[in-house]
PDB file of C-alpha atoms in Angstrom:
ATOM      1  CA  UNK A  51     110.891 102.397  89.791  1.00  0.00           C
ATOM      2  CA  UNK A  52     110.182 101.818  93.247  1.00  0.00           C
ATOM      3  CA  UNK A  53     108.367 105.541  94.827  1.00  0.00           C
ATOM      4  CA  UNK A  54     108.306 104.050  98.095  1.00  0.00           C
ATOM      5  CA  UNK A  55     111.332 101.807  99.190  1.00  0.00           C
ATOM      6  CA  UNK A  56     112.272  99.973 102.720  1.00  0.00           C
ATOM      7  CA  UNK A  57     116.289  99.326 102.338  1.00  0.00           C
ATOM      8  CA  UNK A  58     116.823  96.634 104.954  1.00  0.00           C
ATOM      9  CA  UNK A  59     114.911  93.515 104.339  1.00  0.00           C
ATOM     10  CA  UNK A  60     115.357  92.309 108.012  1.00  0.00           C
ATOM     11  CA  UNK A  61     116.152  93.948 111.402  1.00  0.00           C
ATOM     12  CA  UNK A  62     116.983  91.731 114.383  1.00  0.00           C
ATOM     13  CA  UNK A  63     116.435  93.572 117.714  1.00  0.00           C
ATOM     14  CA  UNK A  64     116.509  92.698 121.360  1.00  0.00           C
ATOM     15  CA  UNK A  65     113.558  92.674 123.570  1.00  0.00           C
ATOM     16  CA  UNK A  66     113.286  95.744 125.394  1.00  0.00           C
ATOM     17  CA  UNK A  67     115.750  97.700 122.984  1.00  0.00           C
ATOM     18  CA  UNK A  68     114.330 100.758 120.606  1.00  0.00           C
ATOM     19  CA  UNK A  69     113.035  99.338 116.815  1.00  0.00           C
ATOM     20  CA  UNK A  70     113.541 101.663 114.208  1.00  0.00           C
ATOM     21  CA  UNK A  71     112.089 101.047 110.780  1.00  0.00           C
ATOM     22  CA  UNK A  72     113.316 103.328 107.883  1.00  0.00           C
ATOM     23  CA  UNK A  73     111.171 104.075 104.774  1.00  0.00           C
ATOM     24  CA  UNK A  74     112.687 106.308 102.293  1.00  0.00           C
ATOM     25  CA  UNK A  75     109.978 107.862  99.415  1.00  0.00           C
ATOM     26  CA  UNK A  76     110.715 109.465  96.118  1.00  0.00           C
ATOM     27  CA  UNK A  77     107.154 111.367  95.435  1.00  0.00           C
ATOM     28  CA  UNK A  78     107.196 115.065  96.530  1.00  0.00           C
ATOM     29  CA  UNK A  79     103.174 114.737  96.331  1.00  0.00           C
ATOM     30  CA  UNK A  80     102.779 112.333  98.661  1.00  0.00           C
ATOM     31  CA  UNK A  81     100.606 113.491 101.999  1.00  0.00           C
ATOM     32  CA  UNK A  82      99.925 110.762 103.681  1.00  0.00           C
ATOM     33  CA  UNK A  83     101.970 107.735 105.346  1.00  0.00           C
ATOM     34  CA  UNK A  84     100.760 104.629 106.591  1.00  0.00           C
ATOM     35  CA  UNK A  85     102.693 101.606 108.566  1.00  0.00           C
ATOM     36  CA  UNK A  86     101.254  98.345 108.199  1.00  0.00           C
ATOM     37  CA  UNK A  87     101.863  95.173 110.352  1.00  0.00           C
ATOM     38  CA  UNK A  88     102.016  91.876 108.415  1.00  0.00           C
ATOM     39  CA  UNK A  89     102.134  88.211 109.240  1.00  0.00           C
ATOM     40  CA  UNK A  90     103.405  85.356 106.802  1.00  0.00           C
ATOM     41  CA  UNK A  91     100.426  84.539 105.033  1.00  0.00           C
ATOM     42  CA  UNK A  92      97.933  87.339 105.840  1.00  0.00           C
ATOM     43  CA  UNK A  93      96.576  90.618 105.255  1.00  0.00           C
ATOM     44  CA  UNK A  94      98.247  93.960 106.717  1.00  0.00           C
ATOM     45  CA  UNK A  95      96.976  95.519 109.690  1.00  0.00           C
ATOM     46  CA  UNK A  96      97.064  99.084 110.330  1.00  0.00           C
ATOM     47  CA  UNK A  97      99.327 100.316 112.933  1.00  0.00           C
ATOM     48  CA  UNK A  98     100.032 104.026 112.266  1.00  0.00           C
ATOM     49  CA  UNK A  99      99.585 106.937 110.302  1.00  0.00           C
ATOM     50  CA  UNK A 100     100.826 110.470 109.941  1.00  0.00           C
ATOM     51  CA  UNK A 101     100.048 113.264 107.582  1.00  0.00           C
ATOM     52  CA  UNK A 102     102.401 115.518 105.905  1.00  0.00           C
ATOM     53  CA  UNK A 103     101.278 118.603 107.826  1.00  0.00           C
ATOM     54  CA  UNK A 104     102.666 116.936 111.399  1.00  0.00           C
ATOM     55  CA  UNK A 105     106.190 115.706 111.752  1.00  0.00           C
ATOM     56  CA  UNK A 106     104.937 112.994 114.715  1.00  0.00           C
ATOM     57  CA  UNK A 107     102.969 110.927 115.611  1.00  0.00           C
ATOM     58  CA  UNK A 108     102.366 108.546 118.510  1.00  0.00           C
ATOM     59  CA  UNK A 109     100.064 105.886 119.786  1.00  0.00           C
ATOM     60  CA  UNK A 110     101.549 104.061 122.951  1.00  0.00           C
ATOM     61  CA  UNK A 111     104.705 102.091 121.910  1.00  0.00           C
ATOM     62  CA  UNK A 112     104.881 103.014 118.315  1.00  0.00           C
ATOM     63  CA  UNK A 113     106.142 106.715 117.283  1.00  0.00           C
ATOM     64  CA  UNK A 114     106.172 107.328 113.370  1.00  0.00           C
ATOM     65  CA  UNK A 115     108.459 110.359 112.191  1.00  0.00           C
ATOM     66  CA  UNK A 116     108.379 111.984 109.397  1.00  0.00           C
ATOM     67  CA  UNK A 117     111.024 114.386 107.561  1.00  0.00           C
ATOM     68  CA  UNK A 118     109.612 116.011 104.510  1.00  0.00           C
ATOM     69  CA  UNK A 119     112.763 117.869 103.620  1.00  0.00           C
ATOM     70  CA  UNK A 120     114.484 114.503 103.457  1.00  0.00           C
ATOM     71  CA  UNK A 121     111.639 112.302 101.831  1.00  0.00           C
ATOM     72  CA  UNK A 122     112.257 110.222 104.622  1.00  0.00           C
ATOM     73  CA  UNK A 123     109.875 108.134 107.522  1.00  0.00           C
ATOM     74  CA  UNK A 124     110.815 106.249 110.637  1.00  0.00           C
ATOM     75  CA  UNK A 125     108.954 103.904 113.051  1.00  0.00           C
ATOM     76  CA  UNK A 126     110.253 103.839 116.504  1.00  0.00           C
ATOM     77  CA  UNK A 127     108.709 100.957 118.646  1.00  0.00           C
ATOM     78  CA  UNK A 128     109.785 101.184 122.383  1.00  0.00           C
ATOM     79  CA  UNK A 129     110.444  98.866 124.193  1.00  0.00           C
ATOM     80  CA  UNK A 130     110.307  96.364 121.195  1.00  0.00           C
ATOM     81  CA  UNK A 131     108.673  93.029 122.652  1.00  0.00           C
ATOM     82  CA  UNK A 132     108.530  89.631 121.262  1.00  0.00           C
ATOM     83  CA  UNK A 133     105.014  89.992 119.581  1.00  0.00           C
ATOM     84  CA  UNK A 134     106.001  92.970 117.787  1.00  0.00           C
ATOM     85  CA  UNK A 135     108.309  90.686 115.107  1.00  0.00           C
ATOM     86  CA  UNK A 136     106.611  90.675 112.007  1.00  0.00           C
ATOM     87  CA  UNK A 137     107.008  92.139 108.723  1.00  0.00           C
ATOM     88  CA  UNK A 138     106.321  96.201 109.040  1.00  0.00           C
ATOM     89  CA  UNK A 139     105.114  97.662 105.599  1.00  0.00           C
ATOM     90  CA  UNK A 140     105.135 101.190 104.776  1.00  0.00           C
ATOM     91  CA  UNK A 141     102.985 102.593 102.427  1.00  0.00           C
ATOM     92  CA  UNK A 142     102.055 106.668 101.306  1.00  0.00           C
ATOM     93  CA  UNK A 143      99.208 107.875  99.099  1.00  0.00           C
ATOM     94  CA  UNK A 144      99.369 111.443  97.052  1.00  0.00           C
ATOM     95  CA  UNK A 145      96.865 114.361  97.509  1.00  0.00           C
ATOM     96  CA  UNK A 146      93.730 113.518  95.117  1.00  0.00           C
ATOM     97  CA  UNK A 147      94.775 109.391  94.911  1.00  0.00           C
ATOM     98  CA  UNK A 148      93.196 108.344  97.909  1.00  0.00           C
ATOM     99  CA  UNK A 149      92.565 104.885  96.486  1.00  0.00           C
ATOM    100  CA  UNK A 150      96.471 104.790  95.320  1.00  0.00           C
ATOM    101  CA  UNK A 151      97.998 103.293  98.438  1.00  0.00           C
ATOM    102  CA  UNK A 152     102.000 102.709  96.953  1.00  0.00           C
ATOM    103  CA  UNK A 153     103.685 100.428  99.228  1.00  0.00           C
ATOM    104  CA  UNK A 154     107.160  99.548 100.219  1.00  0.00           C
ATOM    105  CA  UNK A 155     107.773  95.507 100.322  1.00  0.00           C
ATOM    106  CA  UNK A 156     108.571  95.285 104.078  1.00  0.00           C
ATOM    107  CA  UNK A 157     111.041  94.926 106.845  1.00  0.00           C
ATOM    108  CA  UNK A 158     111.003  92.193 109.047  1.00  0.00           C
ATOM    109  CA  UNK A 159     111.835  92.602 112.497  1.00  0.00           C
ATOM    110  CA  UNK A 160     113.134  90.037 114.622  1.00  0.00           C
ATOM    111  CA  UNK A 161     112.480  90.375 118.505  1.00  0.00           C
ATOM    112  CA  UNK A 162     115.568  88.129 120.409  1.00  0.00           C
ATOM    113  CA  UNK A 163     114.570  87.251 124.148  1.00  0.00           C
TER     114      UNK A 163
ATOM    115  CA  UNK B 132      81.297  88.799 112.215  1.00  0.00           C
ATOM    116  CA  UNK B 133      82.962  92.203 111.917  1.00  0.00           C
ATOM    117  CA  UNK B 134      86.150  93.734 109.670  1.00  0.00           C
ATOM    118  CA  UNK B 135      86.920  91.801 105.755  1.00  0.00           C
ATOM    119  CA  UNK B 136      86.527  88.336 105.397  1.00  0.00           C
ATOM    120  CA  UNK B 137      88.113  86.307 102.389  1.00  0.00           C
ATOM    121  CA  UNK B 138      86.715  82.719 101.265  1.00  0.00           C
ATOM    122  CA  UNK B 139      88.738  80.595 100.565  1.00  0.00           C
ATOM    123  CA  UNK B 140      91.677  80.724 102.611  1.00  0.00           C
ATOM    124  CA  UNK B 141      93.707  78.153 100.058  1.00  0.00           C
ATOM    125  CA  UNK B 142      92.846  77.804  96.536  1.00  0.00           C
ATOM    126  CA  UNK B 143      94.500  75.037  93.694  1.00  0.00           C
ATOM    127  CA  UNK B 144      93.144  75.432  90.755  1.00  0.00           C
ATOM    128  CA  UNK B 145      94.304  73.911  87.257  1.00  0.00           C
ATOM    129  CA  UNK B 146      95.160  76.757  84.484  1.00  0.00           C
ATOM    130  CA  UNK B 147      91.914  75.277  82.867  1.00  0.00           C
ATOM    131  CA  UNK B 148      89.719  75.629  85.588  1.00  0.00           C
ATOM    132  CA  UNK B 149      87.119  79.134  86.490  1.00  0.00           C
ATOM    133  CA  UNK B 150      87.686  79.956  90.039  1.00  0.00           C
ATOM    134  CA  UNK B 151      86.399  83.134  92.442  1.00  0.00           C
ATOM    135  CA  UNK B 152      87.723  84.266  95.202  1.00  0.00           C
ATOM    136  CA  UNK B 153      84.832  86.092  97.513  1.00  0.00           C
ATOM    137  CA  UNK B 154      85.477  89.099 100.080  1.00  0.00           C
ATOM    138  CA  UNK B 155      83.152  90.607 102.118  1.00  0.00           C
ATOM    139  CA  UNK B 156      82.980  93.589 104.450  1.00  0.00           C
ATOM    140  CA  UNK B 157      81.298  94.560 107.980  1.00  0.00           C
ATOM    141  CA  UNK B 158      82.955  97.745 108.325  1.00  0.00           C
ATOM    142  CA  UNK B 159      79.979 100.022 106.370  1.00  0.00           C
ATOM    143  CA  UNK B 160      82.923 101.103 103.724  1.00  0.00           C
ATOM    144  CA  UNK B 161      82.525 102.683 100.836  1.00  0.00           C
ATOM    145  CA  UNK B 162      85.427 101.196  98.614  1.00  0.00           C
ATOM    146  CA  UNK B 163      86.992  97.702  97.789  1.00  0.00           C
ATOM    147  CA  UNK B 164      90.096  96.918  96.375  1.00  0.00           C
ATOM    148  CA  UNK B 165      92.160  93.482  95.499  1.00  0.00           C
ATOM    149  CA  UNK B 166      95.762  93.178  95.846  1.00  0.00           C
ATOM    150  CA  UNK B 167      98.501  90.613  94.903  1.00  0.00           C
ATOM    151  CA  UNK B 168     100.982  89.845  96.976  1.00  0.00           C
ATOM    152  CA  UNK B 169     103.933  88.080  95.181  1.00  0.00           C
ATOM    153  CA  UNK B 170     106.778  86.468  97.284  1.00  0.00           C
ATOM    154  CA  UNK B 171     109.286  89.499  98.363  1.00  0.00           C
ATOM    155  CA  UNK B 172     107.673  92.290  96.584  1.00  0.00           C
ATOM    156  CA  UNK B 173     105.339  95.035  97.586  1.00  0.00           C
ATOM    157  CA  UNK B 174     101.636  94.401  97.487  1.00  0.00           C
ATOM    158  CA  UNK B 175     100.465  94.853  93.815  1.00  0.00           C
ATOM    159  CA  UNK B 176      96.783  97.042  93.631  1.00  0.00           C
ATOM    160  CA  UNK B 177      94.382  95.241  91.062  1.00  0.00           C
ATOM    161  CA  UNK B 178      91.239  97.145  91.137  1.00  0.00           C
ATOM    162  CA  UNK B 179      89.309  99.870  93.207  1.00  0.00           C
ATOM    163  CA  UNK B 180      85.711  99.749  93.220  1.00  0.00           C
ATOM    164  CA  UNK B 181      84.353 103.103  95.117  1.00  0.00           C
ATOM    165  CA  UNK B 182      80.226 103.192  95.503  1.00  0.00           C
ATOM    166  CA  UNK B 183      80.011 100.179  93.614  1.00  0.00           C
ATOM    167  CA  UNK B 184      81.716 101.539  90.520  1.00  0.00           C
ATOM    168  CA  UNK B 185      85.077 100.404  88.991  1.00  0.00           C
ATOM    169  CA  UNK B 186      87.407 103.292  89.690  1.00  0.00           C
ATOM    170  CA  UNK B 187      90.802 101.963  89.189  1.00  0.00           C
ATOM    171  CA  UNK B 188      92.509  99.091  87.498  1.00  0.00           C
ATOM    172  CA  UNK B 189      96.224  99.115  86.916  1.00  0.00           C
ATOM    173  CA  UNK B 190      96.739  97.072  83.205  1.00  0.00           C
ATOM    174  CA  UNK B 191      95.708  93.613  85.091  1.00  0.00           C
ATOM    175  CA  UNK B 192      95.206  90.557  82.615  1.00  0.00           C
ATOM    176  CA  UNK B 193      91.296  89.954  81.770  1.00  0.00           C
ATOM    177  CA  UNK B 194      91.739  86.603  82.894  1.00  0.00           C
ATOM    178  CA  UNK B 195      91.600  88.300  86.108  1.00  0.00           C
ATOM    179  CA  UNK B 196      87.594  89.859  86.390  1.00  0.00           C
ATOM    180  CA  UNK B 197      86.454  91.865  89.063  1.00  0.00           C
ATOM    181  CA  UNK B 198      82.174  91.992  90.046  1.00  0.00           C
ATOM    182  CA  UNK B 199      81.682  94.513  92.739  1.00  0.00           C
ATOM    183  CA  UNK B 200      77.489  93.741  93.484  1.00  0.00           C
ATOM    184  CA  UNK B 201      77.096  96.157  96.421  1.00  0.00           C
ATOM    185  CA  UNK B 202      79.200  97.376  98.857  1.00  0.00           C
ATOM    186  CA  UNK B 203      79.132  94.652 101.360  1.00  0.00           C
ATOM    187  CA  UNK B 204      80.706  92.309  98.787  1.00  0.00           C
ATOM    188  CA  UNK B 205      83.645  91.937  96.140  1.00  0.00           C
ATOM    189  CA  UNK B 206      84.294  88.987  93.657  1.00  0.00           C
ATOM    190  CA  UNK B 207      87.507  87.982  91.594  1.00  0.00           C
ATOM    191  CA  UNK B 208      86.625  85.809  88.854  1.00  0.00           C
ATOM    192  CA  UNK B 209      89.121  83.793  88.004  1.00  0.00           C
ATOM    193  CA  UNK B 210      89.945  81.941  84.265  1.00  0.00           C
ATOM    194  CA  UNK B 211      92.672  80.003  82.635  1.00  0.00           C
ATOM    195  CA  UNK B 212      95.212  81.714  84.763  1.00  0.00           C
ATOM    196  CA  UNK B 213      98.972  81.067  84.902  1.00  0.00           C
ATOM    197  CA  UNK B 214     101.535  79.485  87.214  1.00  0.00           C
ATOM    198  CA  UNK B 215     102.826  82.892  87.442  1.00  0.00           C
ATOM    199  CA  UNK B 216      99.690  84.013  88.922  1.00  0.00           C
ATOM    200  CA  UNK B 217     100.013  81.913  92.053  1.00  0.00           C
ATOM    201  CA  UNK B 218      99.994  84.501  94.718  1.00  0.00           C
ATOM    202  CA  UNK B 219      97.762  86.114  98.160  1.00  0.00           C
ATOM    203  CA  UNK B 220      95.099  87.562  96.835  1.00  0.00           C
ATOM    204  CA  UNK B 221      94.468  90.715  98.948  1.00  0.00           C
ATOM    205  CA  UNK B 222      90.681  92.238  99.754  1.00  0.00           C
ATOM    206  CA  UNK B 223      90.843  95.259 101.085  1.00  0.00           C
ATOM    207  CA  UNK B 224      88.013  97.727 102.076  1.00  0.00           C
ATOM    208  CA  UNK B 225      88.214 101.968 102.880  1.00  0.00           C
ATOM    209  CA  UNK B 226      86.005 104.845 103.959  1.00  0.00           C
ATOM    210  CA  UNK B 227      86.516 107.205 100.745  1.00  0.00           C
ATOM    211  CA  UNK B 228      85.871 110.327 102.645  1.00  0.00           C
ATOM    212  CA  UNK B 229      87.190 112.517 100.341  1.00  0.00           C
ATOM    213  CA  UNK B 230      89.463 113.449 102.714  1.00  0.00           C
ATOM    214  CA  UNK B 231      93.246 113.521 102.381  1.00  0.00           C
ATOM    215  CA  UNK B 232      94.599 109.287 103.820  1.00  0.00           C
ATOM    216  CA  UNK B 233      92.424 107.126 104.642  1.00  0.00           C
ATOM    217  CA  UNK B 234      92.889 103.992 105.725  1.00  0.00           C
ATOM    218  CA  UNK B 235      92.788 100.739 104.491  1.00  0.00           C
ATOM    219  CA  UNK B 236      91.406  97.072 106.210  1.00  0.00           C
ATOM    220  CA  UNK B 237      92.853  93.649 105.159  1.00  0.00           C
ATOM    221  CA  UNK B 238      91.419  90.331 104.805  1.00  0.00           C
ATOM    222  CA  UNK B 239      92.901  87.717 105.553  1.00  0.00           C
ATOM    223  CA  UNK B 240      93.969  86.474 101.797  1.00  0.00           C
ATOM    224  CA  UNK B 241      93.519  83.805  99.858  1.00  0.00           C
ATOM    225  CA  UNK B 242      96.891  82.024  99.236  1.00  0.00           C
ATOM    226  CA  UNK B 243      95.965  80.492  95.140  1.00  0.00           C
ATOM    227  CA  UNK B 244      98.038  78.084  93.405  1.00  0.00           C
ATOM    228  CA  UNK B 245      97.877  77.482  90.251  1.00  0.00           C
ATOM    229  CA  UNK B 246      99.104  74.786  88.658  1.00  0.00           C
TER     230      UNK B 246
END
């Protein structure tokens, strides 16, 4: 059973347009959320991360929300631009498993011109 | 050279054969893991090693063997594996704080065939 899920295996936006990436989690002991940018072929890079006490958080372009009461995280990436498509990978650890990153398996967005 | 870097990129290796896959860090961390990363399915967590020490491993096959020497470097020994097994190999390395989320740095993965 998957305790951290990503429902739409693709997202096709257009350049200059808001991205929104939806990651939906089952464990109420999760406290920490981390969005991951990934290539074909490669390891994730770290984009973003929020902590269970905050409800935002924002670095430039990419915004990640987060709604406890709902079990529920969003990446907003505005204006989306061509080098942003990739596959974006959530993942969330639990209070005392910092080692225990559970990940989703990915969205990939698609940036049109 | 600075972050994780994974030797080799590509590996083919016969289900006979003894293979290892290398990782190495520049980032001072404190922990290591490996991951697999099948086609379309979330990245799979092998083993942790924190301060050296085996911390974690989730039920993986012993024809899978971790060696964690310090904590610059991290080994996956590899023997008489299965097609199955073909896969990116993930290194990762982490600052274990002890802090609530930390997070985690990627190699660049080692893409193994096995055939």
């Amino acid at each position: 059973d998957q305790q951290v899920k990503q429902n739409s295996p693709s997202l096709s936006v257009q350049e200059g347009r808001i991205s929104i990436l939806n990651c939906d989690y089952t464990n109420s002991m999760f406290d920490y959320f981390l969005w991951y940018k990934k290539y074909p072929a490669e390891g994730p890079t770290f984009l973003i991360s929020i902590s269970s006490i905050k409800d935002k958080n924002e670095d430039g372009r990419f915004t990640v929300f987060l709604n406890k009461s709902a079990k529920h995280l969003s990446l907003h990436i505005v204006p989306s631009q061509p080098g942003d498509s990739a596959v974006y990978v959530c993942a969330a650890s639990a209070l005392g498993s910092n080692y225990q990153l559970i990940w989703g398996a990915g969205t990939k967005l698609i940036i049109k011109p | 050279e600075t972050g994780v870097t994974q030797t080799p990129r590509h590996l083919v290796m016969g289900m006979t054969n003894k293979k290892s896959l290398k990782c190495e860090q520049h980032l001072g961390h404190n922990a290591m893991y490996w991951y697999k990363q099948s086609a379309k399915k979330p990245l799979e967590l092998m083993f942790v090693y924190s301060l050296e020490e085996r911390v974690e491993n989730n039920s993986v096959p012993s024809r899978f063997s971790p060696e964690c020497p310090n904590s610059s470097h991290l080994f996956l020994h590899l023997h008489t594996l299965q097609p199955e097994d073909s896969a990116l190999y993930l290194c990762a390395s982490s600052q274990d704080s002890g802090l609530p989320g930390t997070e985690a740095f990627f190699g660049q993965g080692t893409r193994l065939t096995v055939v």
